[in-house]
mmCIF file of C-alpha atoms in Angstrom:
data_model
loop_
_atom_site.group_PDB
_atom_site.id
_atom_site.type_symbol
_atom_site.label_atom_id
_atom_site.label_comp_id
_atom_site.label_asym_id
_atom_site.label_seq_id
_atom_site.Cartn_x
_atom_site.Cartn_y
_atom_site.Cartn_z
ATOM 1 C CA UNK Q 1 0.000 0.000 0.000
ATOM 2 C CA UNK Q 2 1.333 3.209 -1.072
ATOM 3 C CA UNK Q 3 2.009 5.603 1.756
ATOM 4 C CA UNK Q 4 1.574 9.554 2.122
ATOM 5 C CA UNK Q 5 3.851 10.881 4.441
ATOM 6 C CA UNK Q 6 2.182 14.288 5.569
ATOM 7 C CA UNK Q 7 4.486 17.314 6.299
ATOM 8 C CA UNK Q 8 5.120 21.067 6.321
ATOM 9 C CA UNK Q 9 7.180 23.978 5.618
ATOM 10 C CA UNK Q 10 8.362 27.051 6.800
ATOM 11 C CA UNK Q 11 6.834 28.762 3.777
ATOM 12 C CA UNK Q 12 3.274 27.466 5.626
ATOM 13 C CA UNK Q 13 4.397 29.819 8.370
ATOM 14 C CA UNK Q 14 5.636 33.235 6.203
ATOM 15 C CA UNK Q 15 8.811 32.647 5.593
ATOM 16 C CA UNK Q 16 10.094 33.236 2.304
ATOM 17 C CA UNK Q 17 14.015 34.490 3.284
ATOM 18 C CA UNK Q 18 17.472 33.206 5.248
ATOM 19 C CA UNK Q 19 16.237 36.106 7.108
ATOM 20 C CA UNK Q 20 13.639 38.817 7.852
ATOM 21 C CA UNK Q 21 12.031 40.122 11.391
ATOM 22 C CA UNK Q 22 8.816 40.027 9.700
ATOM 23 C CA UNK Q 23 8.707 36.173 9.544
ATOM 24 C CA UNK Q 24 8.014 33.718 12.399
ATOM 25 C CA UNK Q 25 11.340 32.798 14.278
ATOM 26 C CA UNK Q 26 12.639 29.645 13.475
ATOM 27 C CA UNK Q 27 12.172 28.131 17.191
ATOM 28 C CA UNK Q 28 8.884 29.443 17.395
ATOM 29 C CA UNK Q 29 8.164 27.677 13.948
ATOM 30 C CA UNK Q 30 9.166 24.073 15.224
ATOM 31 C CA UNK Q 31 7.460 24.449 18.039
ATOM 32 C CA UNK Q 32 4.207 24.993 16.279
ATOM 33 C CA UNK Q 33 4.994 22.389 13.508
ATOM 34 C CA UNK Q 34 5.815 19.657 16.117
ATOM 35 C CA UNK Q 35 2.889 20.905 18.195
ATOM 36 C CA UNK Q 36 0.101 20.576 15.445
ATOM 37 C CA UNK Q 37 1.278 16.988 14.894
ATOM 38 C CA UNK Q 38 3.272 17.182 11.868
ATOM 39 C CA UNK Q 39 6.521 14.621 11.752
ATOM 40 C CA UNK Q 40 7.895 15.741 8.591
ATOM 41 C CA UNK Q 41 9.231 18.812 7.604
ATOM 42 C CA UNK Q 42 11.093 20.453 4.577
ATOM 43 C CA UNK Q 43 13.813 22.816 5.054
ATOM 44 C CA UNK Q 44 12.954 25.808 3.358
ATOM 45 C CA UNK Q 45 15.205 29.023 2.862
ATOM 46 C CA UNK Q 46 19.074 27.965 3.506
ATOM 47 C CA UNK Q 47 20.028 29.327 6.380
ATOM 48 C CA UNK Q 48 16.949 30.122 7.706
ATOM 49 C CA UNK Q 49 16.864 26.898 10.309
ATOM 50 C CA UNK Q 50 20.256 26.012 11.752
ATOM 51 C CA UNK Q 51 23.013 24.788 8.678
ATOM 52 C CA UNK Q 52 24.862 22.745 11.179
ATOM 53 C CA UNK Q 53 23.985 19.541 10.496
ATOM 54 C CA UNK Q 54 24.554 18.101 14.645
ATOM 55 C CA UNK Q 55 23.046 21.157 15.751
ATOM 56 C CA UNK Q 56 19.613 21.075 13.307
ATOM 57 C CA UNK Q 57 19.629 16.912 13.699
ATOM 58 C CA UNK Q 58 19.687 17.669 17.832
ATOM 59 C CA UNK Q 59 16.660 20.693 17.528
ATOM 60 C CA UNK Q 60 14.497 18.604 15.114
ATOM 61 C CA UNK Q 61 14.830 14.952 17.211
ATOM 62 C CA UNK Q 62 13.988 17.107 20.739
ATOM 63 C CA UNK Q 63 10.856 17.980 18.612
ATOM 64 C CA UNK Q 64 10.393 14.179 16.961
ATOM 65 C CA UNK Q 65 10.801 15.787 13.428
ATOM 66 C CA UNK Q 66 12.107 14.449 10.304
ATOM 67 C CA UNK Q 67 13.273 15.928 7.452
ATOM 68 C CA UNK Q 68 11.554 15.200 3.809
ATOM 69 C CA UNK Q 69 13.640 17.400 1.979
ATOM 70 C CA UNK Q 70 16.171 20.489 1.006
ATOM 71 C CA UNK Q 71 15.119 23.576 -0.554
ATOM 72 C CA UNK Q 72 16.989 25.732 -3.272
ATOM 73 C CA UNK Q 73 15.568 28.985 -4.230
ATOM 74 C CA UNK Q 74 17.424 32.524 -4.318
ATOM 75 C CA UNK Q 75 19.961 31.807 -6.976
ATOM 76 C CA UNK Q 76 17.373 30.491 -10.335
ATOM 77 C CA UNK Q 77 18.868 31.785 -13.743
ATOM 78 C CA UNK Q 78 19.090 28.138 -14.881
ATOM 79 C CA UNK Q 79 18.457 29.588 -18.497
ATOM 80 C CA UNK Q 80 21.600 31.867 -17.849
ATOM 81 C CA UNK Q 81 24.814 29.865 -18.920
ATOM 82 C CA UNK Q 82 26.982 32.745 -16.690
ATOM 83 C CA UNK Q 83 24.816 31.859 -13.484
ATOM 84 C CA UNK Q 84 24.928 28.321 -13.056
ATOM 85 C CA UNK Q 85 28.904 27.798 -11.591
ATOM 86 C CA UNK Q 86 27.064 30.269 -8.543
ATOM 87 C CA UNK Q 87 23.654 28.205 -8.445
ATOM 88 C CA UNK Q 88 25.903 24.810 -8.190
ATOM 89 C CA UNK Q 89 27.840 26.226 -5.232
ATOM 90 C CA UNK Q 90 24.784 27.289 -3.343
ATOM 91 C CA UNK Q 91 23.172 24.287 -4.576
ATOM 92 C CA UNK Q 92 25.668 21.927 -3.121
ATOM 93 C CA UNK Q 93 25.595 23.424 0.580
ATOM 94 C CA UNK Q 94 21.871 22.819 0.301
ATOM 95 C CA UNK Q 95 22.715 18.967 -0.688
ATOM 96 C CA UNK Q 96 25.304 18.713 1.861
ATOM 97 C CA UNK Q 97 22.927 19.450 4.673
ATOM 98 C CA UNK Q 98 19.927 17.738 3.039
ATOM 99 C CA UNK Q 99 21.617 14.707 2.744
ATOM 100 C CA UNK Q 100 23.235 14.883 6.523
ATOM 101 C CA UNK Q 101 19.514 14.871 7.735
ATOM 102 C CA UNK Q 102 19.020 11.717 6.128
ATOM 103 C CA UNK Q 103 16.450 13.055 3.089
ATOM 104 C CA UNK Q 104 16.811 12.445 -0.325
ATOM 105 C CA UNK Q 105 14.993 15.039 -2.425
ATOM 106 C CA UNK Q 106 15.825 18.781 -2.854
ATOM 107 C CA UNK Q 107 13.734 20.971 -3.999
ATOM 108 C CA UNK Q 108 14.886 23.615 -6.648
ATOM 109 C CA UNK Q 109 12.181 26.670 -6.541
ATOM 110 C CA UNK Q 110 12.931 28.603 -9.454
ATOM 111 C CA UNK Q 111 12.431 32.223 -7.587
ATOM 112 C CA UNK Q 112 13.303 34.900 -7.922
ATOM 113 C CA UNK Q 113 11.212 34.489 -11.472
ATOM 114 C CA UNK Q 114 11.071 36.980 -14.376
ATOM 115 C CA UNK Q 115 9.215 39.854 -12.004
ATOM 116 C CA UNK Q 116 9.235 41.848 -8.866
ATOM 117 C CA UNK Q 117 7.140 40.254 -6.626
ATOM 118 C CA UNK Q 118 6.547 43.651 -4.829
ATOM 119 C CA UNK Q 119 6.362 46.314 -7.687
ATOM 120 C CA UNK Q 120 4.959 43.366 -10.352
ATOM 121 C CA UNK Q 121 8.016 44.984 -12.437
ATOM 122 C CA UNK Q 122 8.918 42.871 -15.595
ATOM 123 C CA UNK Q 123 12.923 42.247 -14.495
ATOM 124 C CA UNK Q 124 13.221 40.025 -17.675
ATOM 125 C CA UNK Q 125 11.361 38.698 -20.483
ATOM 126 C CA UNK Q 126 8.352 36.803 -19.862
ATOM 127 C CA UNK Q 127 9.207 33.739 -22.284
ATOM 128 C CA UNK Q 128 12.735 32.682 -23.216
ATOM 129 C CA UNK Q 129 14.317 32.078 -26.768
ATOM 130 C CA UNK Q 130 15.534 28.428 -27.885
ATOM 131 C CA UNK Q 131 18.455 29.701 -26.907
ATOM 132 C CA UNK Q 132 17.337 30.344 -23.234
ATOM 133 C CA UNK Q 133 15.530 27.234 -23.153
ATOM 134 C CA UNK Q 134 17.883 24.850 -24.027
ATOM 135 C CA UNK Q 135 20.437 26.637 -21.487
ATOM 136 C CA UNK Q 136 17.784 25.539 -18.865
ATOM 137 C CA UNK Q 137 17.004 21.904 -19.746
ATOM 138 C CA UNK Q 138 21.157 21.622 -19.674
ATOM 139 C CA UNK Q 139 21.651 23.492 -16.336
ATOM 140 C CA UNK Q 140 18.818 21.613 -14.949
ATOM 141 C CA UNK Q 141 20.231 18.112 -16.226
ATOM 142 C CA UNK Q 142 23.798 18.946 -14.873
ATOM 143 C CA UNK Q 143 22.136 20.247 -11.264
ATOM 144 C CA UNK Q 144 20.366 17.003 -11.314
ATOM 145 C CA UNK Q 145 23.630 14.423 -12.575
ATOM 146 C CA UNK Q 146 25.842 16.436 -9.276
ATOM 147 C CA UNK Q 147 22.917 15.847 -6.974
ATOM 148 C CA UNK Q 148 22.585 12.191 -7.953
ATOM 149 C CA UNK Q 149 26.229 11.521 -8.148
ATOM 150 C CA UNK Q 150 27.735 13.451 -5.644
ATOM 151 C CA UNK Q 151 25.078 13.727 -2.501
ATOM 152 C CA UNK Q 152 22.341 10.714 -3.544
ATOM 153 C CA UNK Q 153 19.884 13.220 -3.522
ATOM 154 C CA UNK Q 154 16.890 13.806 -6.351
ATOM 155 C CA UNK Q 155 16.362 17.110 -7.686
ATOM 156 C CA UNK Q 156 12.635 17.912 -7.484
ATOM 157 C CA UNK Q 157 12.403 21.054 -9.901
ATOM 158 C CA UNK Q 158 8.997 22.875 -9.174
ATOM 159 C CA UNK Q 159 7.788 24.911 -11.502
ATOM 160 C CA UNK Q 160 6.852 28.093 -10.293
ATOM 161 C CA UNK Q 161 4.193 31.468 -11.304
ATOM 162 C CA UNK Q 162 6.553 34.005 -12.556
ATOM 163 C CA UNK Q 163 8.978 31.644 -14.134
ATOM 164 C CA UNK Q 164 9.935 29.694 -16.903
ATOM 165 C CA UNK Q 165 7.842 26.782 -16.192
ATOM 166 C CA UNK Q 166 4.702 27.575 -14.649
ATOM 167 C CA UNK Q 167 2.097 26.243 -17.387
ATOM 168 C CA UNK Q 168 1.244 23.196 -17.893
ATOM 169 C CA UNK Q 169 2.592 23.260 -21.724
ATOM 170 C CA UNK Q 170 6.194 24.323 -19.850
ATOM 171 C CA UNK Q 171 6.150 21.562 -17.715
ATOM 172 C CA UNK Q 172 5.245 19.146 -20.433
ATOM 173 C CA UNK Q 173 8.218 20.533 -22.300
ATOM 174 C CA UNK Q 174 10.658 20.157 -19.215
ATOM 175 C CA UNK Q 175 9.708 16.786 -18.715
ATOM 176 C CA UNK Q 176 10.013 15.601 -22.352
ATOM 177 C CA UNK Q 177 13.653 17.377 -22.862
ATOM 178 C CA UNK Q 178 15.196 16.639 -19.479
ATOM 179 C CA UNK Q 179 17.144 13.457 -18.486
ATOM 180 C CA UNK Q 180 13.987 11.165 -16.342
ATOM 181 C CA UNK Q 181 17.301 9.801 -14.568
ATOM 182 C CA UNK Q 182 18.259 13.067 -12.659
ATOM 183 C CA UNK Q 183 15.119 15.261 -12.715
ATOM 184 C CA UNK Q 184 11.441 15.235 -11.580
ATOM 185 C CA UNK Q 185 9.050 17.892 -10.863
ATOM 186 C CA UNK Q 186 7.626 18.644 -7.127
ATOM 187 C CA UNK Q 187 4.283 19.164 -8.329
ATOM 188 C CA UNK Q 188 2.584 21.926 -6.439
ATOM 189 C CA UNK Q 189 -1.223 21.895 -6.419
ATOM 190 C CA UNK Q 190 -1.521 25.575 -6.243
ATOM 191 C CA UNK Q 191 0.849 26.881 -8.594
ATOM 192 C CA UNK Q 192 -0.572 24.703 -11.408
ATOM 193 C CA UNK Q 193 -3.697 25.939 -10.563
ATOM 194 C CA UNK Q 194 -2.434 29.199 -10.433
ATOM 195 C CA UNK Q 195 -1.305 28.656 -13.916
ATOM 196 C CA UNK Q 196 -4.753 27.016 -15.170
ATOM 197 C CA UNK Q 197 -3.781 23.528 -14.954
ATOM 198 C CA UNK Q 198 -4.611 20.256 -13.038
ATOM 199 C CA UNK Q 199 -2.972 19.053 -10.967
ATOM 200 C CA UNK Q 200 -4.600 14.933 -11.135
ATOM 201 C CA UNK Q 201 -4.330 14.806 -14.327
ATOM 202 C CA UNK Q 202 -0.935 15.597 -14.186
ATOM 203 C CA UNK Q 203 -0.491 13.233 -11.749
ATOM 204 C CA UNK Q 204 -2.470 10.906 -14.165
ATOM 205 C CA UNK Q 205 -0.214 12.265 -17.176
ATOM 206 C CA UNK Q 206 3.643 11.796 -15.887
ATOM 207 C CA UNK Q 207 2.818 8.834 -13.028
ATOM 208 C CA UNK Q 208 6.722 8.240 -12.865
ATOM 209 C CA UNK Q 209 8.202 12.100 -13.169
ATOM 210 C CA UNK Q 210 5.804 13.520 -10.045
ATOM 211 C CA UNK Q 211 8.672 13.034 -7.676
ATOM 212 C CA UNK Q 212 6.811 14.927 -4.830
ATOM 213 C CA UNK Q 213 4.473 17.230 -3.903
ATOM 214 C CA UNK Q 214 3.816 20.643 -2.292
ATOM 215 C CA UNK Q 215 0.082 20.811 -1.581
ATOM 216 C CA UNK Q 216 -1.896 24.319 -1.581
ATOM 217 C CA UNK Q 217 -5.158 25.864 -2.854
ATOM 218 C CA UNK Q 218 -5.346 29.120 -4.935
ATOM 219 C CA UNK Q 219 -8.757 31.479 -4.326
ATOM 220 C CA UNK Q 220 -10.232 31.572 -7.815
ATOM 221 C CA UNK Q 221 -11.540 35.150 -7.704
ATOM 222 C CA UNK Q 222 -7.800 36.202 -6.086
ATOM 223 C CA UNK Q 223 -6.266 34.406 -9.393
ATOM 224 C CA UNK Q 224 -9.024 35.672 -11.590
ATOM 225 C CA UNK Q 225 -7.906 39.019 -10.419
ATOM 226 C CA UNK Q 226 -4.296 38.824 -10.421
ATOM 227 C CA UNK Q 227 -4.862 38.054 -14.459
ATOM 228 C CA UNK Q 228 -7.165 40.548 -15.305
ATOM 229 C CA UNK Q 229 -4.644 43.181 -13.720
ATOM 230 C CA UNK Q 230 -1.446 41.609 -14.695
ATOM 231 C CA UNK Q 231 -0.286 40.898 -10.835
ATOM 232 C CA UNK Q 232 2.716 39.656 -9.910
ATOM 233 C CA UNK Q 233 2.364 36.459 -7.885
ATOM 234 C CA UNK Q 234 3.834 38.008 -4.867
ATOM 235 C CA UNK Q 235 1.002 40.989 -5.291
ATOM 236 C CA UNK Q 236 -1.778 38.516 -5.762
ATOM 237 C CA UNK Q 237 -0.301 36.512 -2.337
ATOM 238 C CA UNK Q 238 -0.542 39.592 -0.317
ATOM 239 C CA UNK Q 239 -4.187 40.127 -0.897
ATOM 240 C CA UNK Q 240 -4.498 36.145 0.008
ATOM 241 C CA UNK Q 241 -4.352 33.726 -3.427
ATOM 242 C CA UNK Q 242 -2.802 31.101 -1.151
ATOM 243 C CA UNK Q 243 -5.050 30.324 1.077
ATOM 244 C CA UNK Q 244 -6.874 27.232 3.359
ATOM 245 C CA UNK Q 245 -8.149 24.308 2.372
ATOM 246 C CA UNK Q 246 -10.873 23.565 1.224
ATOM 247 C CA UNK Q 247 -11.764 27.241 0.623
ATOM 248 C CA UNK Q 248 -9.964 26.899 -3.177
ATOM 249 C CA UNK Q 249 -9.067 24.827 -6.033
ATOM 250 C CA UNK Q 250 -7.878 23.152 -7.165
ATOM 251 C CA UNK Q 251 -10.256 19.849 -5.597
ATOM 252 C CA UNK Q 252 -7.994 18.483 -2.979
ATOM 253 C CA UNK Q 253 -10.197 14.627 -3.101
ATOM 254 C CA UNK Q 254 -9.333 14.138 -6.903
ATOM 255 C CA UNK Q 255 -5.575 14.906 -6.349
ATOM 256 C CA UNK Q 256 -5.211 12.233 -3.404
ATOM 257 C CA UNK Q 257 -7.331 10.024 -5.954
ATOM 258 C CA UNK Q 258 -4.569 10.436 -8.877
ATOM 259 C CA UNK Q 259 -1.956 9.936 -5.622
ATOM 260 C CA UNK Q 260 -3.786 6.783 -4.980
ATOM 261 C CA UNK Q 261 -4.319 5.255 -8.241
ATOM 262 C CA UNK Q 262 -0.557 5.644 -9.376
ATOM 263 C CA UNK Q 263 0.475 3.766 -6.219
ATOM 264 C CA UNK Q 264 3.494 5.116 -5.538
ATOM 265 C CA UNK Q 265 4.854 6.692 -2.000
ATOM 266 C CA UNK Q 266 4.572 10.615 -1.639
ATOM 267 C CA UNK Q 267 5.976 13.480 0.292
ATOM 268 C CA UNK Q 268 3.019 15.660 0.676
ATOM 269 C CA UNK Q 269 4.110 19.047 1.799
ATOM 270 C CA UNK Q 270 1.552 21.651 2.539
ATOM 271 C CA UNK Q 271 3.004 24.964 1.386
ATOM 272 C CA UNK Q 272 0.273 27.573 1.696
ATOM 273 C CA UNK Q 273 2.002 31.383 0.714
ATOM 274 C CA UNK Q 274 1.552 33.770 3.514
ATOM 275 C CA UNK Q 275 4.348 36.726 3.255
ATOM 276 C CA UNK Q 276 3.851 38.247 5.625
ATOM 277 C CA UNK Q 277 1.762 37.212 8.363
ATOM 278 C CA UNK Q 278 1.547 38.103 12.171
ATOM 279 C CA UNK Q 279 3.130 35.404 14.180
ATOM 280 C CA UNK Q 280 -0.044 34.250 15.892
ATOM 281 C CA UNK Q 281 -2.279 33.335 12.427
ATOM 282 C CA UNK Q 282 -0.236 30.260 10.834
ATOM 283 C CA UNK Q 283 -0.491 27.775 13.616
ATOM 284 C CA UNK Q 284 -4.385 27.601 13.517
ATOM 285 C CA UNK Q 285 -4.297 27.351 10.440
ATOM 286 C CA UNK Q 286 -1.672 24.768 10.196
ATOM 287 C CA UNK Q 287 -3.893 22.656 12.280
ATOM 288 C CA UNK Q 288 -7.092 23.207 10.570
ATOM 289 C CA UNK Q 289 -5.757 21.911 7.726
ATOM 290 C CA UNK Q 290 -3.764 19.065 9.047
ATOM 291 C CA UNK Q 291 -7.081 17.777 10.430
ATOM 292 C CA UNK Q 292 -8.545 18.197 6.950
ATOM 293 C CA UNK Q 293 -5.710 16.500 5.073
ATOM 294 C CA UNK Q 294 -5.906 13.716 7.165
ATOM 295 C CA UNK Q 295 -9.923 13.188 7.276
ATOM 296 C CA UNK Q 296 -9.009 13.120 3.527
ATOM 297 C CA UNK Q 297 -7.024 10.499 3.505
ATOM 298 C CA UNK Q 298 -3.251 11.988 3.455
ATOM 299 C CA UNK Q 299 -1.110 10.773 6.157
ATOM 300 C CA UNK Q 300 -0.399 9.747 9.087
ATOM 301 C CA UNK Q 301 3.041 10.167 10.744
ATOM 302 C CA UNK Q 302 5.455 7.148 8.915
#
């Protein structure tokens, strides 16, 4: 029997950076993840919980936490030949301390994207050239082969709003040109709806290249709006496009479905977007929908 193991993030708690005063101290964040009943957590922003790997292994075992995977983001020109020696370096710490805490999957967020999350500013083109493209299938072949090779850890590349791959015809494109061997995609349920995609049939689509998965729900009218006025996705977060399930879409039953019928173990992360928040509103929230997730048949604490 396949098995869901049920986790969280910091992101689930408004943290986005290494480090900001706005977002929930790290401490503070355990606390509330352990206390909620999670088991599994992923690492979000490097830096941001402790990058000694005795230190973070002692903090998360006090707590009975394990850790489901790394996570990349900061450094993301993979379709800029000149940027990738700096994205491998940063790349490899994350590896280094991923694999020390005994998980196997990093995730590579492809942020910052092609806009200013605060302004909605255009900071590059919104598609890329052939050129472009096949710089990023290459960088994001190589990132995998290292992480494989070098750490025994699988890079989960999730596409992203505001990036290169965010539709579904993007990720459909990734998947066919990259190597199956060193790549798969974190699906994230919110992001592809974000996009105006679904997420089971994905699921249904690429059975063997869904190598994990961060689960959210978009508000429809929030995403209808952030369209109709060209938003950034940072813009249409801070008015609340991220928000509790089962308030959005996409349909959180059919996606555990499509997790069920392709039989295969999965991290499911919940990642719901809320920077910035006050301190006191994600643990509720965390719970509300840990209660929900599991009365829906994701999880338990293996």
């Amino acid at each position: 029997m396949n098995r869901f193991r049920l986790g969280s993030c910091p992101d689930s708690w408004g943290v986005w950076f290494a480090d900001d005063p706005r977002q929930t101290p790290w401490q503070r964040f355990l606390d509330e993840l352990a206390g909620v009943g999670y088991r599994w957590l992923e690492l979000g922003p490097y830096g941001y919980l402790p990058t000694d790997p005795a230190r973070l292994r002692d903090e998360l075992a006090s707590r009975e936490l394990q850790v489901s995977a790394g996570t990349m983001h900061g450094y993301s020109a993979l379709h800029r030949a000149d940027a990738f020696p700096e994205i491998l370096e940063r790349t490899r710490a994350v590896a280094e301390l991923t694999a020390a805490m005994g998980a196997r999957d990093l995730v590579f967020v492809p942020v910052p994207g092609f806009r200013d999350d605060t302004t909605g500013d255009y900071l590059e083109a919104g598609t890329l050239d052939d050129d472009g493209w096949k710089t990023l299938v290459r960088s994001t072949n190589d990132l995998g082969r290292v992480l494989a090779e070098d750490y025994g850890v699988r890079l989960q590349f999730h596409h992203h709003a505001d990036s290169y791959v965010e539709t579904r015809p993007q990720i459909d494109r990734l998947l066919a040109d990259t190597d199956p061997a060193y790549v798969s995609i974190c699906l994230d349920t919110g992001h592809l709806a974000y996009g105006g995609a679904d997420a089971a049939q994905l699921i249904a689509d690429h059975p063997d290249r869904i190598g994990y998965l961060h689960i959210k729900q978009m508000d429809p009218a929030i995403v209808a709006r952030a369209r109709a006025e060209d938003l950034a996705f940072g813009q249409a977060v801070a008015l609340g496009a991220s928000c509790e399930p089962p308030a959005g879409i996409p349909d959180i039953p059919s996606v555990v479905r499509a997790l069920e019928q392709r039989g295969t173990d999965t991290f499911v992360i919940v990642e719901q977007d809320m920077y910035p928040v006050e301190f006191d509103v994600p643990a509720p929230i965390a719970a509300r929908t840990y209660a929900y997730l599991r009365a829906a048949g994701v999880g338990g604490t293996s």
